[in-house]
Amino acid sequence: MKPVNKPNIEPISHSAQDDHPMETDTRPSMVKVEDVSMVFNMASEQLNNLKEYAIALVRKELRFKEFRALNDISLDVKKGDVFGILGTNGSGKSTLLKIIAGVLTPTYGSVTVNGHIAPLIELGAGFDMDLTARENIYLNGALLGYSKQLIDEHFDAIVEFAEIEEFLDIPIKNYSSGMMARIAFAIATVIVPEILLVDEVLSVGDFMFQKKCENRIRQLIDEYGVTVMIVSHNNDQIARLCNKAIWIEKSRCKIEGDAQTVCRAYSSLGGRSGTQDSEDKIVDFIYEMEPEDSLPALGKSYEGNPFTISAHLLKDSIGKDVDTVVLASSASHTNTIMANFIAGQFPDSFVLPVTTTDIPVDVHQLLLEEQPHRIIFIGCGRKDDPVIDKLHSLPFEKEIVDLSGASDIAKYSHELIEDSLSHERAIGNAAVLINFPDELESLTLTPYIFQHALPVIIARSSEGQANIRQSIEALRDSGIDKLIAVGTINDDEVVMSQCDGIDIERLATQDRSLDRCEAICTRFNKGMPQQEGGDKKLYITSLTPTQWLNYVSVGSYLNHTGEKLYSVDLTSLDSISDCLETIMDIKPSSIGIIGGEGEFTSLDRLILRQQAFNCSRSKN
């Protein structure tokens, strides 16, 4: 169906990717929204009937809670623009479109519309379920302001586009929601408007009809120069169709500008939590970013699954034979922490992960290539692990040490401390006390644990008091007189009472996990070996509970290379903002990434490249 072209509309040559600089754009404004806020009053109590409402009104007991659907929104849509509106559910996108369409009146601010609007906001609104499709075409057209003559002239085209020829005289209540959407869309686009408002229309119906709707809108844009405003959750769709966009989140404008920039920001930052200050800093940072092709490449990055990452880290960090490999079972993050304690006791050692039942391909191949003299298996609660049998079958001479043991965490950590002391291996002059639930903080400390071979005592909500006490006494007898208590364990009076008579460094006692992890990163970076030549290479890792396996080999890698580490929570805008500030403080010569599949988005990487570029400029 070819839309009816209104004679007063001048076709405009338009590309969805055209960038009209805001400061020099002389095209006329079609929609101008200035400082618009929309406030809804929600009843603070339930009133069941008119009588209760009247009594509450007379007594002046009628109270409402204010809800701001939009808060101080401004935008300017020029003639020929295809303007996208992005945001999560409940952010105020549809409310904004209804205000522009004249359905709602804003509480504050003003909206100026210059042109005839065709709103595709609620397809099918006004359909009578008892009438046939034929009758509803005329009814819905009348509601949109179309004359009967216009519908008569384009009736066949509407039916053909909606693909309902065989079902015209069937009551519409027998139609599926997708079929009703087809009819409504066909009716709404039968004429060429000056301004088209589209609210999630392109997500209705089946795939082929969605494509058909998009092609129709594309035709209105390219052939008739229609100004279009589109609300959609489909980020790719906005980037493909629009030249400008705005991201609205929780009633406020996050970012407005060219569609590519806004979509990039929304896809990478949308849904992340954080303070308003951090949000503003990152949005400003994105606004000021250089073109991608002018930014330097990131340093070495390690991606893939945790087993591939660990294998590559080992290959890049050790230029001589590997004497000892410590394998940590993926059953628990405890194994990662303990493996770094054990590995720190052996020169030229490295930590690698294995699954609960097998040796992954990358790790298996690396063992065959390096043929270490000693392989130590760490597995809390993994007695008789099938991995041990597979280690014995490796075709080279080696010593296999099975340190799998008790499933009780406090007991297992005590067993490993006793084993190290009984073999008189060199361990650090301090011990680490960790609460098992403090997973992220503990993992952040693994490079420091590895470097100094620090014994680790792990508690779980005051359980295993006897084992904790025995571990502390054994370490005190061996000459260790200092304890580093990490995180929430400092608040456990029962556990801390076992530490009388020993010097305690209370590390990372902040309330937020994010702050505790930052404190630990700062602490261990100061104690890591310095790189030769004054170069400061910094690696960024993703700090998420689901990706803790990435930390298995990080400690041994950094110990061998002397590089620094910063852990960033990619779900937190506060953490990302802190990371950018840390990069400027350290001013590394290069930045690399250690992250699993799908952790760092393209924008995350671009932001790091930009900050590396900023560092180089500040040094010059």
XYZ file of C-alpha atoms in Angstrom:
620
model
C 0.000 0.000 0.000
C 1.433 3.359 -1.011
C 0.483 6.096 1.501
C -1.542 9.080 0.353
C 0.797 12.046 -0.039
C -0.591 15.304 1.360
C 0.098 18.130 -1.119
C 1.563 20.560 1.416
C 4.434 18.258 2.358
C 7.789 18.835 0.690
C 9.859 15.665 0.177
C 13.187 15.873 1.986
C 16.253 13.845 1.093
C 17.083 12.127 4.358
C 19.536 9.550 5.625
C 19.005 7.945 9.012
C 22.658 8.500 9.797
C 22.774 12.216 8.862
C 24.272 14.260 11.651
C 22.887 17.778 11.867
C 25.067 19.811 14.226
C 22.812 21.303 16.866
C 24.488 24.709 16.813
C 24.169 25.247 12.996
C 20.905 23.446 12.268
C 18.589 25.933 10.522
C 15.767 23.505 9.733
C 12.419 24.420 11.287
C 11.428 22.806 14.577
C 8.552 20.345 14.274
C 8.358 19.358 17.945
C 9.864 21.436 20.718
C 9.632 20.215 24.309
C 10.753 22.719 26.938
C 11.283 21.796 30.598
C 8.358 19.363 30.637
C 7.434 17.576 33.856
C 4.466 15.258 34.343
C 3.151 14.653 37.848
C 0.486 12.080 38.691
C -1.324 11.993 42.016
C -1.667 8.517 43.491
C -4.132 7.959 46.320
C -2.320 7.221 49.578
C -5.255 5.128 50.838
C -7.934 2.927 49.296
C -11.451 4.409 48.899
C -14.010 1.818 47.885
C -16.935 4.003 46.825
C -18.073 7.548 46.093
C -19.443 8.002 49.625
C -16.042 7.306 51.196
C -14.428 9.664 48.697
C -16.901 12.472 49.509
C -16.449 12.060 53.270
C -12.660 12.152 52.925
C -12.947 15.241 50.725
C -15.175 17.105 53.210
C -12.940 16.202 56.137
C -9.884 17.267 54.120
C -8.471 13.801 54.647
C -8.035 13.111 50.952
C -4.304 12.638 50.480
C -2.266 11.831 47.423
C 1.287 10.728 46.843
C 3.048 12.564 44.051
C 4.608 10.504 41.258
C 6.785 12.209 38.653
C 6.574 10.352 35.364
C 8.739 12.995 33.643
C 11.132 15.446 35.221
C 12.368 18.537 33.354
C 12.633 17.039 29.850
C 13.661 19.240 26.911
C 14.261 18.319 23.273
C 14.051 19.869 19.819
C 13.026 17.704 16.846
C 13.782 19.330 13.492
C 12.014 18.784 10.170
C 13.106 15.467 8.675
C 14.588 14.086 11.908
C 14.036 10.498 12.928
C 14.172 10.850 16.689
C 14.461 7.794 18.947
C 13.376 7.595 22.586
C 15.058 4.896 24.692
C 14.634 3.816 28.286
C 13.666 0.938 30.544
C 10.043 0.168 31.442
C 8.422 2.916 33.495
C 10.988 5.548 32.571
C 8.392 7.921 31.034
C 8.874 7.311 27.290
C 5.220 6.668 26.431
C 4.069 9.500 28.694
C 6.271 11.892 26.730
C 4.829 10.690 23.423
C 1.256 11.114 24.716
C 2.028 14.687 25.806
C 3.390 15.465 22.334
C 0.289 13.867 20.761
C -1.969 16.035 22.936
C -3.446 13.112 24.851
C -1.971 14.413 28.112
C -1.273 17.954 29.294
C 2.080 18.406 31.062
C 2.068 19.571 34.663
C 4.953 21.942 33.992
C 6.688 23.140 30.856
C 5.450 23.499 27.296
C 5.245 21.558 24.036
C 5.100 23.211 20.616
C 4.048 21.103 17.622
C 4.229 22.483 14.088
C 2.419 20.078 11.801
C -0.202 17.370 11.502
C 0.470 14.416 13.827
C -0.330 10.741 13.221
C 0.037 8.952 16.564
C 0.747 5.212 16.529
C 0.647 4.990 20.305
C -1.942 2.376 21.210
C -2.779 0.317 18.145
C -6.314 -0.963 18.178
C -7.637 1.571 20.674
C -11.311 2.132 19.878
C -11.928 -1.246 18.235
C -15.326 -2.764 18.978
C -14.822 -6.472 19.595
C -18.336 -7.357 18.417
C -17.947 -5.651 15.029
C -16.304 -7.217 12.014
C -12.898 -6.167 10.696
C -14.611 -4.332 7.829
C -16.743 -2.291 10.241
C -13.802 -1.617 12.551
C -11.703 -0.207 9.701
C -14.297 2.547 9.244
C -14.752 3.002 13.007
C -11.040 3.278 13.728
C -10.484 5.539 10.733
C -13.189 7.889 12.003
C -11.517 8.044 15.419
C -8.277 9.065 13.688
C -10.121 11.847 11.845
C -10.319 10.183 8.404
C -13.432 10.729 6.270
C -15.526 7.834 4.988
C -14.574 8.848 1.456
C -10.859 8.544 2.281
C -11.368 5.097 3.790
C -13.461 4.056 0.757
C -10.662 5.118 -1.584
C -7.985 3.201 0.297
C -10.006 0.339 1.751
C -8.468 -2.308 -0.521
C -4.945 -1.093 0.181
C -5.568 -1.254 3.949
C -6.924 -4.797 3.696
C -4.031 -5.877 1.456
C -1.391 -4.441 3.790
C -3.004 -6.039 6.851
C -3.334 -9.363 4.960
C -6.885 -10.023 6.219
C -8.760 -10.474 2.907
C -10.225 -13.826 3.980
C -11.343 -12.626 7.418
C -12.977 -9.262 6.655
C -16.457 -10.199 7.822
C -15.449 -12.107 10.959
C -15.998 -10.370 14.337
C -12.694 -8.912 15.472
C -13.009 -10.614 18.862
C -11.940 -13.788 17.014
C -8.717 -12.132 15.824
C -5.373 -12.563 17.506
C -3.715 -9.458 18.995
C -1.180 -9.555 16.170
C -3.894 -9.461 13.492
C -5.606 -6.508 15.193
C -2.276 -4.690 15.266
C -1.917 -5.251 11.519
C -5.272 -3.558 10.848
C -4.562 -0.656 13.183
C -1.126 0.009 11.677
C -2.467 -0.109 8.132
C -5.225 2.394 8.971
C -2.929 4.761 10.874
C -0.412 5.013 8.018
C -2.891 5.340 5.125
C -1.993 9.037 4.762
C 1.365 10.772 4.995
C 1.492 12.916 8.135
C 3.977 15.661 8.808
C 4.884 14.098 12.168
C 4.621 10.379 12.940
C 4.676 9.185 16.543
C 5.478 5.491 16.949
C 5.289 3.763 20.342
C 6.619 0.178 20.279
C 4.624 -0.468 17.102
C 7.555 -2.207 15.451
C 7.509 -4.951 18.074
C 3.957 -6.186 17.378
C 2.950 -9.118 15.237
C 5.178 -11.779 13.730
C 8.684 -11.215 12.380
C 7.623 -10.679 8.774
C 4.969 -8.122 9.731
C 7.460 -6.268 11.950
C 9.715 -6.011 8.922
C 6.776 -4.807 6.827
C 5.975 -2.072 9.388
C 9.587 -0.965 9.488
C 9.701 -0.786 5.683
C 6.553 1.389 5.711
C 8.110 3.799 8.185
C 11.315 3.754 6.163
C 9.245 4.723 3.092
C 7.614 7.632 4.947
C 11.056 8.840 5.984
C 12.927 8.433 2.694
C 10.252 9.310 0.156
C 8.185 11.904 1.998
C 10.572 13.453 4.531
C 8.221 12.746 7.416
C 9.490 13.717 10.854
C 9.327 10.610 13.029
C 9.570 10.020 16.778
C 10.015 6.386 17.782
C 9.798 4.790 21.231
C 11.450 1.373 21.286
C 13.319 -1.047 23.540
C 15.176 -2.289 20.478
C 18.514 -0.526 20.626
C 19.617 -1.768 17.205
C 16.392 -0.546 15.657
C 16.870 2.973 17.013
C 20.487 3.021 15.839
C 19.419 1.807 12.378
C 16.440 4.133 11.818
C 17.231 7.294 13.767
C 19.675 10.149 13.413
C 18.995 11.574 16.893
C 17.918 10.019 20.168
C 17.310 10.641 23.841
C 17.717 8.195 26.707
C 15.188 8.731 29.523
C 15.678 6.811 32.764
C 13.464 7.133 35.860
C 11.787 10.217 34.395
C 15.037 12.100 33.739
C 17.097 12.665 30.623
C 20.317 10.670 30.809
C 21.814 11.655 27.480
C 20.653 13.246 24.233
C 22.515 13.522 20.956
C 23.238 11.588 17.786
C 21.575 8.175 17.767
C 24.797 6.178 17.597
C 26.215 7.806 20.735
C 22.968 7.532 22.699
C 22.395 3.899 21.685
C 25.964 3.030 22.556
C 25.563 4.605 25.983
C 22.175 2.968 26.591
C 23.303 -0.507 25.544
C 26.325 -0.357 27.819
C 25.129 1.740 30.765
C 21.389 1.100 30.826
C 20.286 -0.778 33.932
C 23.496 -0.091 35.856
C 23.141 1.343 39.342
C 25.001 4.266 40.827
C 24.809 7.730 42.317
C 23.678 10.696 40.265
C 27.174 12.153 40.484
C 28.725 9.033 38.923
C 26.046 8.928 36.236
C 26.693 12.565 35.323
C 30.458 12.024 35.189
C 30.196 9.030 32.883
C 27.619 10.650 30.604
C 29.848 13.735 30.339
C 32.795 11.442 29.654
C 30.929 9.777 26.770
C 29.901 13.150 25.342
C 33.539 14.298 25.263
C 35.048 11.106 23.840
C 37.276 11.334 20.786
C 36.346 9.547 17.537
C 37.045 5.846 17.905
C 39.596 5.712 15.081
C 41.711 8.400 16.781
C 42.096 6.465 20.041
C 45.047 4.154 20.769
C 44.453 0.429 20.981
C 44.227 -1.171 24.398
C 47.192 -3.104 25.679
C 47.168 -6.881 25.916
C 43.720 -8.238 26.706
C 42.712 -11.715 27.799
C 39.250 -12.889 26.846
C 37.312 -16.125 26.508
C 36.372 -18.686 29.127
C 38.343 -18.721 32.423
C 40.373 -21.780 31.392
C 41.521 -20.163 28.155
C 42.324 -16.926 29.982
C 44.426 -18.740 32.596
C 46.356 -20.699 29.965
C 47.204 -17.519 28.046
C 48.231 -15.718 31.239
C 50.699 -18.481 32.067
C 52.187 -18.504 28.561
C 52.743 -14.755 28.607
C 54.194 -14.461 32.098
C 56.795 -17.215 32.459
C 59.795 -17.374 30.166
C 61.308 -20.476 31.762
C 60.278 -23.920 32.886
C 57.320 -24.080 35.243
C 58.395 -25.953 38.339
C 55.011 -26.177 40.075
C 51.434 -25.869 38.899
C 48.638 -25.585 41.454
C 45.232 -26.631 40.144
C 42.159 -25.092 41.779
C 38.828 -26.899 41.478
C 36.018 -24.714 40.150
C 33.680 -26.039 42.869
C 34.244 -23.018 45.142
C 36.031 -19.661 45.212
C 37.709 -20.959 48.394
C 39.893 -23.119 46.180
C 41.088 -20.064 44.248
C 42.136 -18.285 47.440
C 43.828 -21.347 48.936
C 45.580 -22.222 45.675
C 47.260 -18.803 45.658
C 48.469 -19.354 49.250
C 49.939 -22.740 48.350
C 51.455 -21.587 45.037
C 53.191 -18.671 46.753
C 55.321 -21.177 48.669
C 56.978 -22.502 45.516
C 59.304 -20.629 43.117
C 58.285 -20.492 39.453
C 54.757 -21.676 40.250
C 51.452 -20.889 38.635
C 47.767 -21.398 39.434
C 45.322 -22.867 36.909
C 41.624 -23.792 37.162
C 40.062 -27.191 36.479
C 36.418 -28.229 36.506
C 34.910 -30.464 39.156
C 35.284 -33.526 36.923
C 37.846 -32.799 34.215
C 40.927 -30.955 33.013
C 39.767 -28.413 30.393
C 41.345 -28.605 26.934
C 43.442 -25.413 27.230
C 44.786 -26.378 30.653
C 45.434 -29.963 29.548
C 47.402 -28.787 26.509
C 49.429 -26.395 28.643
C 50.343 -29.136 31.098
C 51.550 -31.278 28.210
C 53.660 -28.396 26.864
C 55.180 -27.239 30.176
C 55.451 -30.647 31.874
C 55.776 -29.212 35.413
C 57.766 -31.186 37.985
C 55.050 -30.874 40.583
C 51.232 -30.659 40.300
C 49.231 -29.772 43.400
C 45.465 -30.216 43.458
C 43.369 -27.924 45.687
C 39.773 -29.003 46.257
C 37.717 -28.194 49.318
C 35.376 -31.145 49.855
C 36.683 -32.931 46.734
C 38.154 -36.172 48.134
C 38.564 -38.912 45.479
C 38.142 -36.308 42.769
C 38.170 -37.775 39.218
C 40.606 -35.030 38.191
C 43.331 -36.771 40.236
C 43.121 -39.911 38.094
C 43.409 -37.807 34.935
C 46.496 -36.083 36.317
C 48.164 -39.430 36.912
C 47.517 -40.375 33.292
C 49.459 -37.383 31.908
C 52.417 -38.820 29.881
C 55.357 -37.233 31.716
C 57.146 -37.581 35.040
C 55.733 -35.455 37.831
C 54.943 -35.389 41.518
C 51.231 -35.172 42.203
C 50.185 -33.721 45.555
C 46.532 -34.193 46.428
C 45.461 -31.488 48.868
C 41.749 -32.055 48.519
C 40.060 -32.313 51.881
C 37.287 -31.436 54.284
C 34.091 -29.810 53.053
C 34.011 -27.655 56.208
C 35.750 -24.469 55.094
C 37.361 -23.558 58.413
C 38.642 -27.113 58.812
C 39.948 -27.206 55.241
C 41.879 -23.957 55.635
C 43.360 -25.342 58.858
C 44.414 -28.547 57.043
C 46.302 -26.550 54.402
C 48.040 -24.415 57.037
C 49.061 -27.542 58.965
C 50.363 -29.147 55.757
C 52.495 -26.111 54.932
C 53.914 -25.912 58.455
C 54.615 -29.648 58.647
C 56.657 -29.507 55.422
C 58.472 -26.398 56.705
C 57.787 -24.475 53.526
C 58.453 -20.743 53.523
C 55.284 -18.812 54.281
C 54.598 -15.132 54.897
C 55.062 -13.287 58.167
C 51.354 -12.518 58.417
C 48.108 -14.446 57.979
C 44.826 -13.416 56.383
C 41.458 -13.856 58.098
C 38.465 -13.860 55.714
C 34.732 -14.382 56.063
C 33.532 -16.866 53.433
C 30.622 -14.683 52.142
C 33.092 -11.870 51.326
C 33.776 -13.533 48.007
C 34.695 -10.524 45.890
C 36.931 -8.930 48.519
C 38.765 -12.216 49.046
C 39.410 -12.700 45.345
C 40.703 -9.144 44.986
C 43.344 -10.006 47.579
C 44.643 -13.163 45.813
C 47.610 -11.424 44.072
C 48.860 -10.186 47.453
C 48.285 -13.617 49.027
C 50.295 -15.239 46.226
C 53.207 -12.794 46.362
C 53.733 -13.160 50.125
C 52.523 -16.778 50.520
C 50.108 -15.598 53.185
C 48.302 -18.344 55.120
C 44.544 -17.917 54.912
C 42.001 -18.671 57.616
C 38.451 -18.774 56.330
C 35.437 -18.520 58.616
C 31.765 -18.883 57.826
C 29.448 -16.991 60.196
C 31.373 -17.982 63.342
C 31.370 -21.672 62.407
C 34.424 -23.854 63.021
C 35.650 -21.985 66.096
C 37.924 -24.827 67.144
C 39.642 -24.903 63.751
C 40.045 -21.117 63.679
C 41.587 -21.159 67.146
C 43.918 -24.047 66.220
C 45.020 -22.261 63.035
C 45.846 -19.057 64.918
C 47.745 -20.957 67.618
C 49.712 -22.943 65.021
C 50.665 -19.786 63.130
C 51.603 -17.990 66.359
C 53.854 -20.928 67.310
C 55.537 -20.703 63.900
C 56.459 -17.071 64.540
C 53.624 -15.247 62.804
C 52.474 -12.379 64.987
C 50.310 -10.391 62.580
C 46.816 -10.987 61.220
C 45.154 -9.143 58.317
C 41.409 -9.235 58.986
C 39.560 -8.495 55.748
C 36.048 -7.099 55.414
C 33.059 -8.093 57.515
C 35.028 -10.546 59.651
C 36.126 -7.508 61.658
C 32.557 -7.203 62.969
C 32.372 -10.844 64.112
C 33.103 -10.605 67.827
C 33.128 -14.388 68.285
C 35.824 -14.922 65.653
C 37.856 -11.855 66.569
C 37.916 -12.953 70.226
C 40.094 -15.873 69.090
C 42.765 -13.386 67.983
C 43.790 -12.020 71.407
C 47.494 -11.458 71.711
C 48.168 -11.016 68.000
C 48.627 -7.774 66.065
C 45.617 -7.157 63.767
C 45.494 -5.019 60.646
C 41.849 -4.310 59.979
C 41.619 -4.053 56.196
C 38.612 -3.047 54.083
C 36.181 -2.365 56.913
C 33.935 -0.129 54.790
C 30.221 -0.854 54.595
C 30.013 -1.276 50.815
C 31.605 -4.239 49.053
C 32.715 -1.844 46.306
C 34.634 0.325 48.804
C 36.179 -2.732 50.458
C 37.451 -4.035 47.125
C 38.905 -0.645 46.215
C 40.730 -0.510 49.562
C 42.202 -3.962 48.945
C 43.336 -3.069 45.407
C 45.094 0.017 46.773
C 46.710 -2.031 49.568
C 48.128 -4.835 47.478
C 49.200 -2.644 44.517
C 51.550 -0.786 46.843
C 53.114 -4.066 47.894
C 53.496 -5.649 44.451
C 56.936 -5.734 42.788
C 57.784 -2.716 40.643
C 58.166 -2.992 36.895
C 61.529 -2.324 35.313
C 62.068 0.864 33.349
C 59.395 2.805 35.197
C 56.554 1.604 32.935
C 53.269 1.178 34.739
C 51.027 -1.358 33.076
C 47.557 -1.686 34.540
C 45.116 -4.546 34.078
C 41.388 -4.121 34.643
C 39.341 -7.122 35.737
C 35.604 -7.541 36.058
C 34.437 -7.781 39.638
C 31.327 -9.974 39.559
C 30.382 -13.049 41.596
C 29.684 -15.048 38.427
C 33.176 -14.455 37.038
C 35.340 -15.352 40.024
C 37.148 -18.084 38.059
C 38.927 -15.327 36.122
C 40.867 -14.589 39.320
C 42.407 -18.066 39.602
C 45.579 -17.154 37.691
C 45.668 -13.379 38.126
C 47.789 -13.470 41.299
C 50.546 -15.617 39.803
C 50.499 -13.615 36.560
C 50.917 -10.250 38.292
C 53.617 -11.622 40.581
C 55.685 -12.738 37.595
C 55.097 -9.610 35.489
C 55.019 -6.911 38.171
C 51.941 -5.299 36.650
C 49.121 -3.686 38.598
C 45.475 -4.659 38.875
C 42.215 -2.800 39.372
C 38.915 -4.637 39.823
C 35.817 -2.893 38.499
C 32.183 -3.819 39.077
C 30.728 -3.313 35.598
C 27.172 -3.224 36.978
C 28.010 -0.152 39.078
C 28.462 3.337 37.642
C 30.194 4.300 40.903
C 32.787 1.586 40.369
C 33.337 2.566 36.725
C 33.769 6.215 37.757
C 36.256 5.223 40.485
C 38.151 3.102 37.958
C 38.558 6.060 35.591
C 39.876 8.206 38.453
C 42.322 5.465 39.489
C 43.664 5.228 35.944
C 44.392 8.973 35.968
C 46.096 8.655 39.369
C 48.337 5.757 38.281
C 48.873 7.075 34.720
C 49.830 3.669 33.290
C 51.755 3.397 30.036
C 49.156 0.897 28.824
C 45.870 -0.627 29.955
C 44.849 -4.235 29.426
C 41.765 -6.287 30.258
C 41.364 -9.643 31.949
C 37.736 -10.570 31.434
C 35.556 -13.461 30.421
C 33.086 -13.775 27.597
C 30.611 -10.894 27.435
C 31.918 -9.045 30.504
C 33.327 -5.901 28.914
C 31.063 -4.307 26.304
C 32.427 -2.433 23.307
C 31.702 0.844 25.109
C 33.518 -0.342 28.253
C 36.592 -0.943 26.118
C 36.174 2.356 24.308
C 35.958 4.229 27.616
C 39.190 2.593 28.792
C 40.883 3.504 25.512
C 39.739 7.106 25.925
C 41.082 7.279 29.468
C 44.409 5.795 28.322
C 44.506 8.536 25.690
C 43.724 11.157 28.352
C 46.622 9.819 30.443
C 49.064 10.125 27.554
C 47.947 13.716 26.934
C 48.310 14.655 30.599
C 51.854 13.229 30.716
C 52.840 15.229 27.648
